[in-house]
PDB file of C-alpha atoms in Angstrom:
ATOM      1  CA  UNK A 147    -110.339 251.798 171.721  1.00 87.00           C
ATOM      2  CA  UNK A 148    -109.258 248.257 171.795  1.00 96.00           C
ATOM      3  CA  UNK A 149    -109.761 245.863 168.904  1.00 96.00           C
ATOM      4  CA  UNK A 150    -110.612 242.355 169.436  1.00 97.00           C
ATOM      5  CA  UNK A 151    -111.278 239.897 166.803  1.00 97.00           C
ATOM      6  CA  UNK A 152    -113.929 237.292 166.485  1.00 97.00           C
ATOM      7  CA  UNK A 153    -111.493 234.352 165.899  1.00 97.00           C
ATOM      8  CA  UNK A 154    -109.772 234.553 169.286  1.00 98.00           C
ATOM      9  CA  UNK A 155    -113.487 234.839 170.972  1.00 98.00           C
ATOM     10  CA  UNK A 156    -114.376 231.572 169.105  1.00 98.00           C
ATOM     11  CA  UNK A 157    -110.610 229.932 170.456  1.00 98.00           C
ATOM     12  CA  UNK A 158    -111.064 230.956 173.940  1.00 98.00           C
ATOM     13  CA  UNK A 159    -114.852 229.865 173.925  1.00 98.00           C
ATOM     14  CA  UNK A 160    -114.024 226.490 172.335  1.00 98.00           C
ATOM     15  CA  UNK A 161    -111.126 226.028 174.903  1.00 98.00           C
ATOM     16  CA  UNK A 162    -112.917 226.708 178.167  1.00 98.00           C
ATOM     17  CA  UNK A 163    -115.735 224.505 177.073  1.00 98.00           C
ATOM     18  CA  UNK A 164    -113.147 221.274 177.044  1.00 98.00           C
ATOM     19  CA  UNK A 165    -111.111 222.585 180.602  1.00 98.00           C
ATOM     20  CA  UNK A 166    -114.649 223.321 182.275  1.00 98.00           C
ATOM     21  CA  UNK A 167    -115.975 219.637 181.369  1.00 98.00           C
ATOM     22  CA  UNK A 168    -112.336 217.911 181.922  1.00 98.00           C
ATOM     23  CA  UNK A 169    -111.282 219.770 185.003  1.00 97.00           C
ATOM     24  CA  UNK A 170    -113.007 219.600 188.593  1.00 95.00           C
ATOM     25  CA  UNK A 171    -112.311 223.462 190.022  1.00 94.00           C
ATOM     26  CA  UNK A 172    -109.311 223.087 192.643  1.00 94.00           C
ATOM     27  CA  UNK A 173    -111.829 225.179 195.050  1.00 95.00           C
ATOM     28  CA  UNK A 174    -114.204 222.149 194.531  1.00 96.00           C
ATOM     29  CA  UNK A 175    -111.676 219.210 194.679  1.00 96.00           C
ATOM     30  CA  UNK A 176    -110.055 221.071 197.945  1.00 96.00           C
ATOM     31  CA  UNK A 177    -113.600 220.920 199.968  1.00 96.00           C
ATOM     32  CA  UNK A 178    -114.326 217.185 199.066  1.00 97.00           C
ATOM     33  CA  UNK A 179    -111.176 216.145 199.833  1.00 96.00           C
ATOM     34  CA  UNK A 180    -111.829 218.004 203.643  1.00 95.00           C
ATOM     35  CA  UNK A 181    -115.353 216.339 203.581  1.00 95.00           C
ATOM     36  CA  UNK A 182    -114.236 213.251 202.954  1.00 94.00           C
ATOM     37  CA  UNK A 183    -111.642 213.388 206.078  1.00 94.00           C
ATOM     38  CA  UNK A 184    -114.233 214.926 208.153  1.00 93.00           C
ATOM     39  CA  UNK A 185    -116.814 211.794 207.439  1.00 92.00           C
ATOM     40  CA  UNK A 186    -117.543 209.164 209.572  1.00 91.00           C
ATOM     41  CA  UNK A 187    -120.130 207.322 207.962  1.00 92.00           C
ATOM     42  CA  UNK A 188    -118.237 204.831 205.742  1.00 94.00           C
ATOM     43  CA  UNK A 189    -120.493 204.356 202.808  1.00 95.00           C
ATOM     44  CA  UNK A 190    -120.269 208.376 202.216  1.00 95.00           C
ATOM     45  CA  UNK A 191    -116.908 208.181 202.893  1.00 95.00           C
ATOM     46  CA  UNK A 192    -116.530 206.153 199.694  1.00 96.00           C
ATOM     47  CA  UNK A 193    -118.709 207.512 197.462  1.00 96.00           C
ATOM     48  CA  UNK A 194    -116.237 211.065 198.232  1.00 97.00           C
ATOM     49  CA  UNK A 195    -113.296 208.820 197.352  1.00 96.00           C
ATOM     50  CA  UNK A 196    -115.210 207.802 193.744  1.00 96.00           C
ATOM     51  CA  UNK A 197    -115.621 211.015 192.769  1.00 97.00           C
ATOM     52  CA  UNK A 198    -112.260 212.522 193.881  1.00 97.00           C
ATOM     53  CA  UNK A 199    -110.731 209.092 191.712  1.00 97.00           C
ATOM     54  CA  UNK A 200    -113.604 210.474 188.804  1.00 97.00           C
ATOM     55  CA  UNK A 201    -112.262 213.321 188.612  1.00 97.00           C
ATOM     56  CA  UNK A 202    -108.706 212.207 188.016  1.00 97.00           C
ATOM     57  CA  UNK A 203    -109.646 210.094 185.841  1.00 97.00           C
ATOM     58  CA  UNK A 204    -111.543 212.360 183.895  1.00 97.00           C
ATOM     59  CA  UNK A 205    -108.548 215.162 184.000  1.00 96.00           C
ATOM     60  CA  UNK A 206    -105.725 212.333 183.319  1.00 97.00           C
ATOM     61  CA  UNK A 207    -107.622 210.864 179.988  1.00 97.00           C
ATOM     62  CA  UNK A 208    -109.300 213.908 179.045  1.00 96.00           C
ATOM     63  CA  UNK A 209    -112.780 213.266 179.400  1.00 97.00           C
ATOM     64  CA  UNK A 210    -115.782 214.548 180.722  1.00 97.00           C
ATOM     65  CA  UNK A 211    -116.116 214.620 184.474  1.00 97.00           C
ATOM     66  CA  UNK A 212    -119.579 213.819 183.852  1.00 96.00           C
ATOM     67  CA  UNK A 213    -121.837 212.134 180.695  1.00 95.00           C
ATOM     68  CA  UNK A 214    -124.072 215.327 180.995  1.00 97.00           C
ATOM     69  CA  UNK A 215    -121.928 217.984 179.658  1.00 97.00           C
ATOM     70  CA  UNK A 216    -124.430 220.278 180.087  1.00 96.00           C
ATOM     71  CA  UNK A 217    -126.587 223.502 178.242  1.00 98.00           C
ATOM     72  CA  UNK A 218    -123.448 225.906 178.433  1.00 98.00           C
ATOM     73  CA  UNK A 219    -124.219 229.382 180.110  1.00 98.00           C
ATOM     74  CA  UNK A 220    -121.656 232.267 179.135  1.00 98.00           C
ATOM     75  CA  UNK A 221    -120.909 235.168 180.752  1.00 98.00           C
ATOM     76  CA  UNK A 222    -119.314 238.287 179.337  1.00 98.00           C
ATOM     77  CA  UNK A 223    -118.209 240.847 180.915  1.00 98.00           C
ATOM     78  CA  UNK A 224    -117.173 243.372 177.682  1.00 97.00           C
ATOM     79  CA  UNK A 225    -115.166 246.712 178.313  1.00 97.00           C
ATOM     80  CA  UNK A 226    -116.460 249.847 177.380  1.00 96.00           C
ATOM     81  CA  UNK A 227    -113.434 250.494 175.531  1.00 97.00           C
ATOM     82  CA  UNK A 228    -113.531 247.120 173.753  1.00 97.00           C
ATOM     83  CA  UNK A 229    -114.400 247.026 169.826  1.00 97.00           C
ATOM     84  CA  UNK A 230    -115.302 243.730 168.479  1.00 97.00           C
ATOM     85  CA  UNK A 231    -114.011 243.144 165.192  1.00 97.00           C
ATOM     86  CA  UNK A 232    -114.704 240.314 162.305  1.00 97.00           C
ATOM     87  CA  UNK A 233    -118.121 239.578 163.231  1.00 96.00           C
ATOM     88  CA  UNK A 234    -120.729 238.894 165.539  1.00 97.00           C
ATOM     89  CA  UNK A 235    -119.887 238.511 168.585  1.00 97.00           C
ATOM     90  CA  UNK A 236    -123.007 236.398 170.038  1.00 97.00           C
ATOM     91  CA  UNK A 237    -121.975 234.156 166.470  1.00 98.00           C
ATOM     92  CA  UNK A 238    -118.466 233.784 167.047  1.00 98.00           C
ATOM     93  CA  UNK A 239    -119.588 232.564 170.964  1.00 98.00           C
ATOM     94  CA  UNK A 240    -121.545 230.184 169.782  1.00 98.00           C
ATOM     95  CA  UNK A 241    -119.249 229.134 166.547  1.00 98.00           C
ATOM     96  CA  UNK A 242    -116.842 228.438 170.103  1.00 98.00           C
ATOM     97  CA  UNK A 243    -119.660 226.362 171.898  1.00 98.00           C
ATOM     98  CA  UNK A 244    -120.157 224.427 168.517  1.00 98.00           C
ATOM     99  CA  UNK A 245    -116.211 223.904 167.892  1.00 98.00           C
ATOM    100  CA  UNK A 246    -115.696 222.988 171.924  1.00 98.00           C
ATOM    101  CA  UNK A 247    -118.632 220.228 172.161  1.00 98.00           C
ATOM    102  CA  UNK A 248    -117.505 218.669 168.690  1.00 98.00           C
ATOM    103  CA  UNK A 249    -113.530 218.709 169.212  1.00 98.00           C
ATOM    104  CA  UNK A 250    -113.585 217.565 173.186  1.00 97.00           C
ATOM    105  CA  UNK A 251    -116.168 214.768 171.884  1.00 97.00           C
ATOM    106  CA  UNK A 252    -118.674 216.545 174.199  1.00 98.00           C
ATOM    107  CA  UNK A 253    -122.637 215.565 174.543  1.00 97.00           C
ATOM    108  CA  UNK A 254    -124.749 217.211 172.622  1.00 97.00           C
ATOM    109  CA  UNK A 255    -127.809 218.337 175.042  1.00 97.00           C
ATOM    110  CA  UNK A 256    -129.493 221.281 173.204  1.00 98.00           C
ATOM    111  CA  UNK A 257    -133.273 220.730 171.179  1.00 98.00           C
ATOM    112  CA  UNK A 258    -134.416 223.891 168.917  1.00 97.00           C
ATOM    113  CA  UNK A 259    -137.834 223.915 170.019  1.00 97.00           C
ATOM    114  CA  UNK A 260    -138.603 222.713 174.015  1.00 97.00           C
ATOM    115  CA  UNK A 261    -141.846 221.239 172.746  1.00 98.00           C
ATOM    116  CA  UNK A 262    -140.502 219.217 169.000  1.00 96.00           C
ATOM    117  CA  UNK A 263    -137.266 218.318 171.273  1.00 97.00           C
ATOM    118  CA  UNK A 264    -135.276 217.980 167.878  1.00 98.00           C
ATOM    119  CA  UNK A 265    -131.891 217.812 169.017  1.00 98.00           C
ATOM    120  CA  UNK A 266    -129.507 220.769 167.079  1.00 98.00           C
ATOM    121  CA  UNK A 267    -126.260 218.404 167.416  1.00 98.00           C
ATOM    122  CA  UNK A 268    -123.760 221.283 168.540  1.00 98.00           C
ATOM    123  CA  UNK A 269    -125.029 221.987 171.437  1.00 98.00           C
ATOM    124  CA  UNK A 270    -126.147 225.742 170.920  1.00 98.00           C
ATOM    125  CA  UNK A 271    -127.200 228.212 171.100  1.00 98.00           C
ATOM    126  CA  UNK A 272    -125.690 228.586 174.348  1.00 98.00           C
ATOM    127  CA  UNK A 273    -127.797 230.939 177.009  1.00 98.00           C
ATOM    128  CA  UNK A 274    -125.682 234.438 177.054  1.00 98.00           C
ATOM    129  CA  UNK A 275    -125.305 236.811 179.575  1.00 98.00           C
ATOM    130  CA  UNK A 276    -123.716 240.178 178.623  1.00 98.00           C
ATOM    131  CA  UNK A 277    -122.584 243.041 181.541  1.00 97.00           C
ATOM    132  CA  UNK A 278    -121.174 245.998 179.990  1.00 97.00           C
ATOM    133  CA  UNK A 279    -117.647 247.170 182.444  1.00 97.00           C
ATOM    134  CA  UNK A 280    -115.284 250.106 182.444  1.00 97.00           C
ATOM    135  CA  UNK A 281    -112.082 248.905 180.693  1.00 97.00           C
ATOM    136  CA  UNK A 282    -110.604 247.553 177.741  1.00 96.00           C
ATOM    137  CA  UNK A 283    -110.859 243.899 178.472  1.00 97.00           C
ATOM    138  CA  UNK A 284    -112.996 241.139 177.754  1.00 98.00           C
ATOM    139  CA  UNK A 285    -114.034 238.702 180.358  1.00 98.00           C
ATOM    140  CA  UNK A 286    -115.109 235.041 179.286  1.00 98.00           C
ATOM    141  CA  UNK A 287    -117.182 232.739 182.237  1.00 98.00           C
ATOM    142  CA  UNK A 288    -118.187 229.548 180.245  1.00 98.00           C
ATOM    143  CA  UNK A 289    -119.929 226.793 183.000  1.00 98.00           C
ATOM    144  CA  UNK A 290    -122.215 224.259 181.598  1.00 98.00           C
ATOM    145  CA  UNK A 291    -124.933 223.046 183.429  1.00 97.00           C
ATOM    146  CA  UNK A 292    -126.020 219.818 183.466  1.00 96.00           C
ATOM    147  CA  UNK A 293    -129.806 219.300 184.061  1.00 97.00           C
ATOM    148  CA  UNK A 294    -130.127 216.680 186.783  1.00 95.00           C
ATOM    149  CA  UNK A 295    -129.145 219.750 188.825  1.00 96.00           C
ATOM    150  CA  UNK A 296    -130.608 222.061 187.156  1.00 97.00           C
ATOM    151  CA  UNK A 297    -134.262 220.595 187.336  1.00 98.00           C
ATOM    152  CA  UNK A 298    -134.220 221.033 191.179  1.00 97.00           C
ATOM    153  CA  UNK A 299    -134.030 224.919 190.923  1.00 98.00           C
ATOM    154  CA  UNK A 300    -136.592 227.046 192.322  1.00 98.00           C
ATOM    155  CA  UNK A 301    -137.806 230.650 192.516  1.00 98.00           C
ATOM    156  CA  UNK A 302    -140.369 232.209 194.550  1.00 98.00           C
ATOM    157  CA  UNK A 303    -141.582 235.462 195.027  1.00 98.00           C
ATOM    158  CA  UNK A 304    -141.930 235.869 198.805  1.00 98.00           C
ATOM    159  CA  UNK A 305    -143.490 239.212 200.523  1.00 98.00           C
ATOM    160  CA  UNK A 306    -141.426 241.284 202.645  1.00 98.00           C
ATOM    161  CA  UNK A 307    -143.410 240.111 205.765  1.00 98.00           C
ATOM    162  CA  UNK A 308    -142.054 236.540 204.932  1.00 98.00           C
ATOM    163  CA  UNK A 309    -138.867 238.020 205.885  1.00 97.00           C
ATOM    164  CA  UNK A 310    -135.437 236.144 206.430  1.00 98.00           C
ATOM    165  CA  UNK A 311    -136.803 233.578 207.947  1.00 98.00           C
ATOM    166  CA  UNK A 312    -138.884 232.863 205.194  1.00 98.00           C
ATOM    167  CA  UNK A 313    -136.256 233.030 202.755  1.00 98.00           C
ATOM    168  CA  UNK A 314    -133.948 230.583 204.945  1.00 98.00           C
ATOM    169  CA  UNK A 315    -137.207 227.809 205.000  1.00 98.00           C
ATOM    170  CA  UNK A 316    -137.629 228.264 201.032  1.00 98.00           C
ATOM    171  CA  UNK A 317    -134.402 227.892 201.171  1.00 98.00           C
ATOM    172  CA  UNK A 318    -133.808 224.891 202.773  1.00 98.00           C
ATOM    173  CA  UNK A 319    -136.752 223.429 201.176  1.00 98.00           C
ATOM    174  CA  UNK A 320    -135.610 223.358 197.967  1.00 98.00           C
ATOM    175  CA  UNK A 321    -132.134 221.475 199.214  1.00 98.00           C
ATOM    176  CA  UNK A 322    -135.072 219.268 200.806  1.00 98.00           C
ATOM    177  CA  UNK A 323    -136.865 218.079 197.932  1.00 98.00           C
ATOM    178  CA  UNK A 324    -134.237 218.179 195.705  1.00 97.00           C
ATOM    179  CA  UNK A 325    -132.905 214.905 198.069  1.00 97.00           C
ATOM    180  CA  UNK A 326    -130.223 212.860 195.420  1.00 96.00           C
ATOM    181  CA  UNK A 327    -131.362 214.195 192.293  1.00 96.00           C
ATOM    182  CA  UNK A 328    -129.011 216.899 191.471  1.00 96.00           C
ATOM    183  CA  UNK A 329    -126.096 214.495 192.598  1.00 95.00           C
ATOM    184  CA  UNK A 330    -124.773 215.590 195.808  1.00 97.00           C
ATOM    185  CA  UNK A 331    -122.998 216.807 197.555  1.00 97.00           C
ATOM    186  CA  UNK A 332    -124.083 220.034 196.132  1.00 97.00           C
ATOM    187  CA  UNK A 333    -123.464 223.728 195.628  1.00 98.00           C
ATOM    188  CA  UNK A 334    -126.459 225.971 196.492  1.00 98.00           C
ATOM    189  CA  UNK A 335    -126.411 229.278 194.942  1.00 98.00           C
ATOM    190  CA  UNK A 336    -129.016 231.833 196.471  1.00 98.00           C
ATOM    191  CA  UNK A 337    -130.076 234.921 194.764  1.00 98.00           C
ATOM    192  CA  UNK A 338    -132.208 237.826 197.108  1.00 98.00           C
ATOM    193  CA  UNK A 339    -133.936 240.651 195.624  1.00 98.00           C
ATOM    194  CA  UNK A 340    -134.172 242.387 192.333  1.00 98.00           C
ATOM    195  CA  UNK A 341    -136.992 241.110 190.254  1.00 98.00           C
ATOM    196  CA  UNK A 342    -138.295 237.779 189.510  1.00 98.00           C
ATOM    197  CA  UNK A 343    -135.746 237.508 186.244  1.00 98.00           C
ATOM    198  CA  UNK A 344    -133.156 238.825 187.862  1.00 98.00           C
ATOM    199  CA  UNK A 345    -133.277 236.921 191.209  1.00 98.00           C
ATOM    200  CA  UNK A 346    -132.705 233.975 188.815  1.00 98.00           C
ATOM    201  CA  UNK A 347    -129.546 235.532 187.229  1.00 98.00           C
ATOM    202  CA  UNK A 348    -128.059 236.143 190.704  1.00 98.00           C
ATOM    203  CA  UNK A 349    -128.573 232.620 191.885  1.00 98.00           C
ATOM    204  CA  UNK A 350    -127.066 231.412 188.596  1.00 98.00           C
ATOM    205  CA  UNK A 351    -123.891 234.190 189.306  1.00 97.00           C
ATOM    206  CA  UNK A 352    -123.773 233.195 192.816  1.00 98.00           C
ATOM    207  CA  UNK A 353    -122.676 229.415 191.646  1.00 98.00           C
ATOM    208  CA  UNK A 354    -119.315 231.126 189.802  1.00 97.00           C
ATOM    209  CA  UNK A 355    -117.529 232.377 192.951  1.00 96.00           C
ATOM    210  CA  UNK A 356    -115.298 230.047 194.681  1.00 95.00           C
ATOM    211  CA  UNK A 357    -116.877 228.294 197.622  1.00 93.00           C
ATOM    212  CA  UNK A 358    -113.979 229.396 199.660  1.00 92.00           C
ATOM    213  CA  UNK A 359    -115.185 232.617 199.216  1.00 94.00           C
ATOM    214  CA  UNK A 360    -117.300 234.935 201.407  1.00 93.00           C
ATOM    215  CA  UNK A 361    -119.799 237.746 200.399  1.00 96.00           C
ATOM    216  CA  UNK A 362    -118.542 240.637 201.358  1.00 95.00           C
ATOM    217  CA  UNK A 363    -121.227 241.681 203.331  1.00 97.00           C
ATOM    218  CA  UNK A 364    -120.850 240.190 207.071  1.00 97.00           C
ATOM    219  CA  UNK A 365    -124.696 239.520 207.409  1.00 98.00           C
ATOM    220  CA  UNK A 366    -124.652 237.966 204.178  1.00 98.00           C
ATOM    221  CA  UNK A 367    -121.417 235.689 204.618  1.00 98.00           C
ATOM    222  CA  UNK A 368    -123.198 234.553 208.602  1.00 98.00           C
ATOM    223  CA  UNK A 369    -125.933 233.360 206.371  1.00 98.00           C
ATOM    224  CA  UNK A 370    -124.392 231.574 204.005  1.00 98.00           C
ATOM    225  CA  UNK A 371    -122.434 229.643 206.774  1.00 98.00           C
ATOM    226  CA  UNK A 372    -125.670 229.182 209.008  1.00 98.00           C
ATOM    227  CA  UNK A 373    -127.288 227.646 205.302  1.00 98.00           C
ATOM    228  CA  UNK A 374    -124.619 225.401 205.006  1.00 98.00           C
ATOM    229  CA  UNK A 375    -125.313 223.645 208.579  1.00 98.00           C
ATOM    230  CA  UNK A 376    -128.524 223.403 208.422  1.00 98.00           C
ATOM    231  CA  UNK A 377    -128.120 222.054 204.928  1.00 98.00           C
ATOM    232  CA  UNK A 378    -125.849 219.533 206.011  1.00 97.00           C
ATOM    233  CA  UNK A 379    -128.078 218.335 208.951  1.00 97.00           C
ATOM    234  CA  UNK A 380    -130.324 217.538 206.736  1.00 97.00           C
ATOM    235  CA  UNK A 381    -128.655 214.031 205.984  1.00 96.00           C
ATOM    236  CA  UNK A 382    -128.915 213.869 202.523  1.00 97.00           C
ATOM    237  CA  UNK A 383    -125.640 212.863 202.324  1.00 96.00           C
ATOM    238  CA  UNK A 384    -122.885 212.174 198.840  1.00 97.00           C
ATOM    239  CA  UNK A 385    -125.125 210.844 196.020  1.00 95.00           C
ATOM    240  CA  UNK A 386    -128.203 210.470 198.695  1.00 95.00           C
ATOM    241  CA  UNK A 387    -127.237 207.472 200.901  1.00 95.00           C
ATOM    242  CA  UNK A 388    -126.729 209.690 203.763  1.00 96.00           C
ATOM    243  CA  UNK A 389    -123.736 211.315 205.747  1.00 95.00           C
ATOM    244  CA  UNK A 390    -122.543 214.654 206.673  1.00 94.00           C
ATOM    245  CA  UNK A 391    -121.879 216.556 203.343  1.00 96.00           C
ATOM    246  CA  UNK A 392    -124.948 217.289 201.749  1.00 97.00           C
ATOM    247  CA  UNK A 393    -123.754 220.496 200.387  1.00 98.00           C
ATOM    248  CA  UNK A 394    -119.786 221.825 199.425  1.00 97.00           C
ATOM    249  CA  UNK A 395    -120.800 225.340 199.448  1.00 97.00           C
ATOM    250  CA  UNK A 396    -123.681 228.529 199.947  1.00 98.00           C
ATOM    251  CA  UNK A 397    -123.165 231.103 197.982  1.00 98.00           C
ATOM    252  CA  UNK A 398    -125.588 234.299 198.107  1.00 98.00           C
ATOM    253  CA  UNK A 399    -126.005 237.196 195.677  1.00 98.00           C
ATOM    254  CA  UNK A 400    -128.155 240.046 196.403  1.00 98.00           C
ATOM    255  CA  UNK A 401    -129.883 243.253 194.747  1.00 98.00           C
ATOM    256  CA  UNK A 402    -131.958 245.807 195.589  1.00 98.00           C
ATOM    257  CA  UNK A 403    -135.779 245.346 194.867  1.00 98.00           C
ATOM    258  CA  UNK A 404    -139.382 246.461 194.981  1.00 98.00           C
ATOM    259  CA  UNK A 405    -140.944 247.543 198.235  1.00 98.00           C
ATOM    260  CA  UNK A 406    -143.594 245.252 197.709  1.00 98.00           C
ATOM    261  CA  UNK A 407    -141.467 242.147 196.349  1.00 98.00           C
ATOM    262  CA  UNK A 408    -139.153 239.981 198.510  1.00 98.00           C
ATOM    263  CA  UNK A 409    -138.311 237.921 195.278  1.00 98.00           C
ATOM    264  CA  UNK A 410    -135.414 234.503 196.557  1.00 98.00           C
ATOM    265  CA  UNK A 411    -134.103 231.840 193.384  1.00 98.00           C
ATOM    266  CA  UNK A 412    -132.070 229.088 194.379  1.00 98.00           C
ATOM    267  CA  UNK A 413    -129.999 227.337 191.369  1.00 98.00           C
ATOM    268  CA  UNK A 414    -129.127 223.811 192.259  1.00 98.00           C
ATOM    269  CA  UNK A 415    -125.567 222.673 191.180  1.00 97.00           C
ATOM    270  CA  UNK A 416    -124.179 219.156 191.363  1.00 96.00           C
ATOM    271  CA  UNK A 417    -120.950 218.767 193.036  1.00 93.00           C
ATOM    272  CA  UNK A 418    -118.639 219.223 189.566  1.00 94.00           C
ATOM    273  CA  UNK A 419    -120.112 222.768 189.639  1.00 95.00           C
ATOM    274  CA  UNK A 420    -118.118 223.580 186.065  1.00 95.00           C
ATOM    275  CA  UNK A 421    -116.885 226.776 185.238  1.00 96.00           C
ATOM    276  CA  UNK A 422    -113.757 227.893 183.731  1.00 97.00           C
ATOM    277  CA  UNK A 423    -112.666 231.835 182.460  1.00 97.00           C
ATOM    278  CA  UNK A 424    -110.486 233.439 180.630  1.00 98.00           C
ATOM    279  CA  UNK A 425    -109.322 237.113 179.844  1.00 98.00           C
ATOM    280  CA  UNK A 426    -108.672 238.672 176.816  1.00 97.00           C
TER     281      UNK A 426
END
């Protein structure tokens, strides 16, 4: 059994909350650079350039890439052979969100209640996922999502007639209506099957792998590359003015479900797409 204390969760929580709002992904940074020498339409063209400059900016001067630092998601994967020690751990990961947004000077975007709206001015509680993993490690995902993007999400629980063609039309119209809103270009993550909560995690998952990575299922990797054309010939275009990168990125999770249930969640993600991890 492996001891971990508290303090190095709250350290490790309150660092990755300052990299993940600082630093644009290299993954990211990589595939807007490409889409910017792949455009032809100038306008688009510079808008790419801004945010490529933003984000050096915001890495160079340490500052957020973006004024909407986000409601941060956290993702722990915890060993079976880990023993946390000194406290709480959902405390100590939120004592880290707390000690992040008020040391990197980060907005604080978090009400109590969703209907008073009375701001709690440290940005927690943060929303915590926990996945229990053979081992004696302890896996930290912190990504804060900004809203703009967030608000565009959508989940729908198709039947199995529907089939994949109706999960590639939900699909795509959701990109549709989102239009400029979540700040494109965007990264789409899909989540298939499961149950209507967990079609929601998956789609939230789905936005942490690198979008110059495949799922490892052939049928599944096709689709998220036929997704990302027809996405992209939609014209929506850098920030909405049009062009040929609507989205950076498709990424698909799946899980088995219901006979009956065909449930399909698409999460929304503006181009910064934040998440940075750490192992302990």
């Amino acid at each position: 059994m492996r001891e971990i204390h508290i303090e190095k969760v709250q350290e490790t929580i309150e660092k990755l909350c300052i990299e993940a709002n600082y630093n644009l992904s290299k993954d990211i940074l990589n595939r807007i650079r490409k889409a910017k020498e792949e455009e032809i339409w100038t306008l688009a063209d510079n808008i790419l350039d801004k945010i490529i400059l933003n984000s050096k900016i915001a890495e160079n001067e340490k500052i957020p890439i973006c004024q909407d630092t986000g409601m941060t998601c956290v993702f722990i994967e915890i060993g079976q052979d880990v023993h946390i020690i000194g406290g709480s751990l959902e405390e100590a990961i939120n004592e880290g969100i707390r000690r992040g947004y008020k040391n990197g000077y980060l907005r604080n975007s978090v009400v109590k209640d969703p209907i008073d709206r009375i701001n709690t001015n440290d940005n927690t509680p943060g929303i915590i996922h926990y996945e229990v993993v053979p081992g004696d490690t302890l896996k930290i995902i912190v990504s804060p999502k900004g809203f703009g993007s967030e608000n565009m999400s959508q989940i729908k629980m198709l039947k199995p007639s529907d089939g994949i063609e109706g999960v590639k039309d939900f699909i795509i119209k959701v990109v549709k209506e989102a239009g400029p809103n979540p700040c494109p270009p965007m990264v789409v993550g899909v989540g298939i099957g499961g149950t209507f909560e967990k079609a929601a995690y998956l789609s939230k998952k789905a936005l942490l792998r690198p979008i110059d990575s495949k799922n490892e299922n052939e049928y599944y990797s096709n689709l998220e590359e036929e997704l990302l054309i027809k996405i992209n010939e939609l014209g929506i275009g850098p920030q909405g003015f049009g062009g040929k990168t609507t989205a950076l990125g498709v990424n698909i999770e799946t899980y088995p479900t219901h006979i009956a249930g065909l449930p399909v969640a698409v999460n929304i993600s503006c181009h910064a797409t934040r998440h940075k991890e750490a192992i302990l």
